[in-house]
XYZ file of N, CA and C in Angstrom:
318
model
N 132.228 142.074 45.016
C 133.293 141.298 45.592
C 133.882 140.341 44.566
N 133.086 139.828 43.659
C 133.564 138.921 42.627
C 134.652 139.535 41.773
N 134.487 140.811 41.419
C 135.490 141.479 40.591
C 136.823 141.575 41.328
N 136.782 141.883 42.645
C 138.013 141.977 43.415
C 138.718 140.618 43.451
N 137.948 139.567 43.650
C 138.518 138.227 43.679
C 139.140 137.892 42.328
N 138.428 138.197 41.255
C 138.967 137.933 39.919
C 140.251 138.720 39.698
N 140.254 139.988 40.094
C 141.451 140.809 39.909
C 142.605 140.271 40.757
N 142.276 139.783 41.942
C 143.307 139.173 42.784
C 143.907 137.944 42.116
N 143.054 137.147 41.484
C 143.533 135.950 40.781
C 144.384 136.333 39.579
N 143.970 137.374 38.890
C 144.744 137.851 37.721
C 146.107 138.343 38.186
N 146.120 139.126 39.259
C 147.396 139.623 39.786
C 148.296 138.463 40.195
N 147.702 137.461 40.839
C 148.494 136.289 41.255
C 149.066 135.568 40.039
N 148.261 135.420 38.994
C 148.740 134.765 37.774
C 149.886 135.558 37.141
N 149.715 136.872 37.049
C 150.762 137.704 36.442
C 152.035 137.668 37.279
N 151.880 137.707 38.588
C 153.048 137.637 39.471
C 153.781 136.314 39.287
N 153.039 135.227 39.155
C 153.660 133.914 38.912
C 154.373 133.891 37.564
N 153.760 134.480 36.546
C 154.406 134.538 35.228
C 155.701 135.334 35.287
N 155.669 136.459 36.003
C 156.859 137.298 36.128
C 157.962 136.528 36.851
N 157.600 135.807 37.919
C 158.591 135.009 38.653
C 159.207 133.939 37.751
N 158.394 133.309 36.923
C 158.894 132.283 36.007
C 159.849 132.895 34.977
N 159.507 134.064 34.478
C 160.388 134.754 33.523
C 161.705 135.107 34.204
N 161.615 135.570 35.445
C 162.803 135.973 36.189
C 163.776 134.801 36.351
N 163.251 133.617 36.604
C 164.095 132.427 36.749
C 164.758 132.074 35.430
N 164.010 132.204 34.336
C 164.535 131.823 33.013
C 165.364 132.912 32.335
N 165.235 134.147 32.785
C 165.840 135.291 32.082
C 167.320 135.139 31.757
N 168.149 134.639 32.682
C 169.575 134.552 32.345
C 169.893 133.565 31.221
N 168.962 132.648 30.936
C 169.230 131.575 29.971
C 168.325 131.603 28.749
N 167.504 132.620 28.643
C 166.479 132.657 27.606
C 166.741 133.814 26.650
N 166.611 133.575 25.344
C 166.802 134.666 24.375
C 165.783 135.800 24.586
N 166.222 137.009 24.311
C 165.368 138.188 24.490
C 164.058 138.060 23.719
N 164.110 137.449 22.534
C 162.906 137.297 21.721
C 161.845 136.469 22.454
N 162.263 135.430 23.133
C 161.339 134.593 23.894
C 160.808 135.360 25.098
N 161.690 136.072 25.789
C 161.254 136.881 26.922
C 160.254 137.942 26.473
N 160.506 138.536 25.319
C 159.600 139.572 24.797
C 158.205 139.004 24.556
N 158.119 137.773 24.053
C 156.802 137.143 23.856
C 156.092 136.949 25.188
N 156.847 136.542 26.199
C 156.275 136.345 27.528
C 155.799 137.666 28.130
N 156.586 138.709 27.957
C 156.208 140.036 28.455
C 154.978 140.540 27.706
N 154.912 140.289 26.408
C 153.740 140.711 25.626
C 152.480 140.002 26.117
N 152.587 138.739 26.479
C 151.435 138.011 27.018
C 150.972 138.655 28.330
N 151.916 139.053 29.164
C 151.577 139.737 30.418
C 150.908 141.068 30.111
N 151.462 141.800 29.146
C 150.886 143.099 28.773
C 149.442 142.942 28.320
N 149.169 141.922 27.505
C 147.807 141.705 27.004
C 146.836 141.369 28.132
N 147.257 140.513 29.039
C 146.396 140.157 30.172
C 146.143 141.391 31.041
N 147.193 142.149 31.297
C 147.050 143.367 32.103
C 146.107 144.352 31.419
N 146.260 144.514 30.124
C 145.406 145.440 29.378
C 143.937 145.013 29.449
N 143.679 143.741 29.234
C 142.304 143.216 29.278
C 141.650 143.407 30.630
N 142.462 143.485 31.667
C 141.931 143.558 33.023
C 142.114 144.918 33.685
N 142.479 145.913 32.895
C 142.551 147.281 33.397
C 143.712 147.576 34.325
N 144.773 146.794 34.239
C 145.958 147.038 35.068
C 146.905 147.963 34.310
N 146.516 149.225 34.251
C 147.202 150.205 33.410
C 148.686 150.385 33.731
N 149.092 150.503 35.000
C 150.537 150.642 35.250
C 151.342 149.443 34.747
N 150.783 148.253 34.838
C 151.483 147.063 34.344
C 151.646 147.117 32.828
N 150.637 147.625 32.139
C 150.730 147.785 30.686
C 151.856 148.765 30.355
N 151.894 149.873 31.084
C 152.928 150.890 30.867
C 154.323 150.298 31.045
N 154.530 149.596 32.147
C 155.852 149.028 32.435
C 156.197 147.935 31.428
N 155.231 147.129 31.036
C 155.492 146.066 30.058
C 156.026 146.646 28.750
N 155.506 147.801 28.339
C 156.027 148.450 27.125
C 157.504 148.819 27.303
N 157.844 149.337 28.472
C 159.237 149.699 28.728
C 160.136 148.470 28.790
N 159.639 147.392 29.402
C 160.428 146.155 29.461
C 160.706 145.658 28.049
N 159.688 145.711 27.209
C 159.858 145.306 25.818
C 160.924 146.160 25.129
N 160.907 147.461 25.380
C 161.926 148.352 24.806
C 163.319 147.987 25.297
N 163.423 147.666 26.583
C 164.731 147.286 27.140
C 165.233 145.996 26.496
N 164.335 145.034 26.314
C 164.729 143.782 25.662
C 165.138 144.031 24.216
N 164.418 144.923 23.547
C 164.754 145.261 22.159
C 166.124 145.916 22.058
N 166.499 146.642 23.108
C 167.821 147.280 23.142
C 168.922 146.289 23.441
N 168.553 145.067 23.792
C 169.554 144.048 24.054
C 169.839 143.787 25.517
N 169.073 144.405 26.423
C 169.293 144.120 27.839
C 168.933 142.663 28.109
N 169.721 142.034 28.957
C 169.488 140.625 29.278
C 170.094 140.309 30.636
N 169.923 139.084 31.072
C 170.514 138.629 32.329
C 170.060 139.422 33.531
N 171.020 139.844 34.350
C 170.730 140.544 35.602
C 169.972 141.853 35.378
N 170.213 142.505 34.255
C 169.508 143.759 33.977
C 168.004 143.538 33.866
N 167.607 142.403 33.349
C 166.185 142.094 33.198
C 165.537 141.913 34.570
N 166.305 141.436 35.547
C 165.762 141.230 36.894
C 165.162 142.531 37.445
N 165.864 143.635 37.280
C 165.364 144.931 37.758
C 164.079 145.342 37.064
N 164.018 145.089 35.760
C 162.795 145.411 35.011
C 161.621 144.569 35.496
N 161.879 143.309 35.760
C 160.813 142.421 36.214
C 160.331 142.806 37.610
N 161.231 143.295 38.448
C 160.836 143.779 39.778
C 159.895 144.973 39.638
N 160.205 145.859 38.695
C 159.338 147.012 38.472
C 157.979 146.569 37.915
N 157.985 145.589 37.026
C 156.734 145.066 36.479
C 155.905 144.416 37.587
N 156.556 143.695 38.476
C 155.863 143.077 39.620
C 155.199 144.155 40.475
N 155.916 145.255 40.724
C 155.347 146.375 41.497
C 154.146 146.982 40.781
N 154.235 147.105 39.468
C 153.136 147.687 38.697
C 151.902 146.788 38.736
N 152.102 145.485 38.679
C 150.981 144.542 38.772
C 150.304 144.674 40.128
N 151.084 144.864 41.174
C 150.544 144.950 42.532
C 149.929 146.311 42.852
N 150.207 147.314 42.038
C 149.738 148.676 42.304
C 148.207 148.726 42.381
N 147.703 149.326 43.435
C 146.250 149.444 43.619
C 145.663 150.555 42.751
N 146.467 151.546 42.430
C 145.979 152.670 41.626
C 146.086 152.346 40.146
N 145.057 152.678 39.398
C 145.035 152.408 37.963
C 144.805 153.692 37.161
N 145.076 154.824 37.778
C 144.828 156.099 37.119
C 146.043 156.572 36.314
N 145.850 157.662 35.597
C 146.902 158.207 34.748
C 148.128 158.625 35.557
N 147.906 159.160 36.755
C 149.042 159.584 37.587
C 149.917 158.388 37.966
N 149.312 157.251 38.253
C 150.091 156.050 38.577
C 150.890 155.598 37.359
N 150.252 155.614 36.204
C 150.959 155.243 34.962
C 152.124 156.189 34.710
N 151.885 157.485 34.914
C 152.943 158.477 34.710
C 154.110 158.259 35.671
N 153.800 157.908 36.916
C 154.855 157.671 37.906
C 155.704 156.463 37.501
N 155.049 155.388 37.072
C 155.801 154.214 36.625
C 156.581 154.522 35.347
N 155.993 155.288 34.445
C 156.697 155.657 33.206
C 157.938 156.485 33.518
N 157.824 157.385 34.477
C 158.985 158.201 34.854
C 160.093 157.323 35.440
N 159.716 156.398 36.300
C 160.708 155.485 36.888
C 161.372 154.632 35.801
N 160.577 154.178 34.848
C 161.122 153.372 33.747
C 162.045 154.198 32.863
N 161.675 155.443 32.624
C 162.508 156.315 31.782
C 163.870 156.524 32.401
N 163.902 156.706 33.717
C 165.178 156.869 34.422
C 165.993 155.587 34.292
N 165.348 154.460 34.476
C 166.042 153.157 34.386
C 166.538 152.918 32.954
N 165.752 153.253 31.967
C 166.115 153.048 30.570
C 167.310 153.923 30.184
N 167.421 155.099 30.806
C 168.515 156.012 30.489
C 169.855 155.515 31.019
N 169.822 154.600 31.989
C 171.089 154.112 32.577
C 171.533 152.858 31.985
C-alpha cells in the first residue's frame, strides 16, 4: 500500500507541475518550459511512469520546433493524461506515442 500512496503523491506533484506550466506557458520562453518538462520527465522516469516519459519527449520536440502559447496547452493536457494513466506497459506507451505523432504532424 505504501508504494501506491507514494505513486499517488508523485502523480499529484506532476499534475501540479503541469498545471503551473500551463498557466505560465503563454508568457514563458520555450527554453524555460523545456527545462520544466525535462524535470517532469526525470521524475516520471524515476518512478516508472512510462507513458509520461514518452509524452514528455514529444512535448520537448514540440517546444524545440517552436510551438508555444495555446498549442502548448494541448500538449500539456496529453502529458496530464499520461501521468494519470494506470497502465505502464509498452502498449500504453505506444498508444500515447501514436497520439503524439498525430498531434506533432499537425
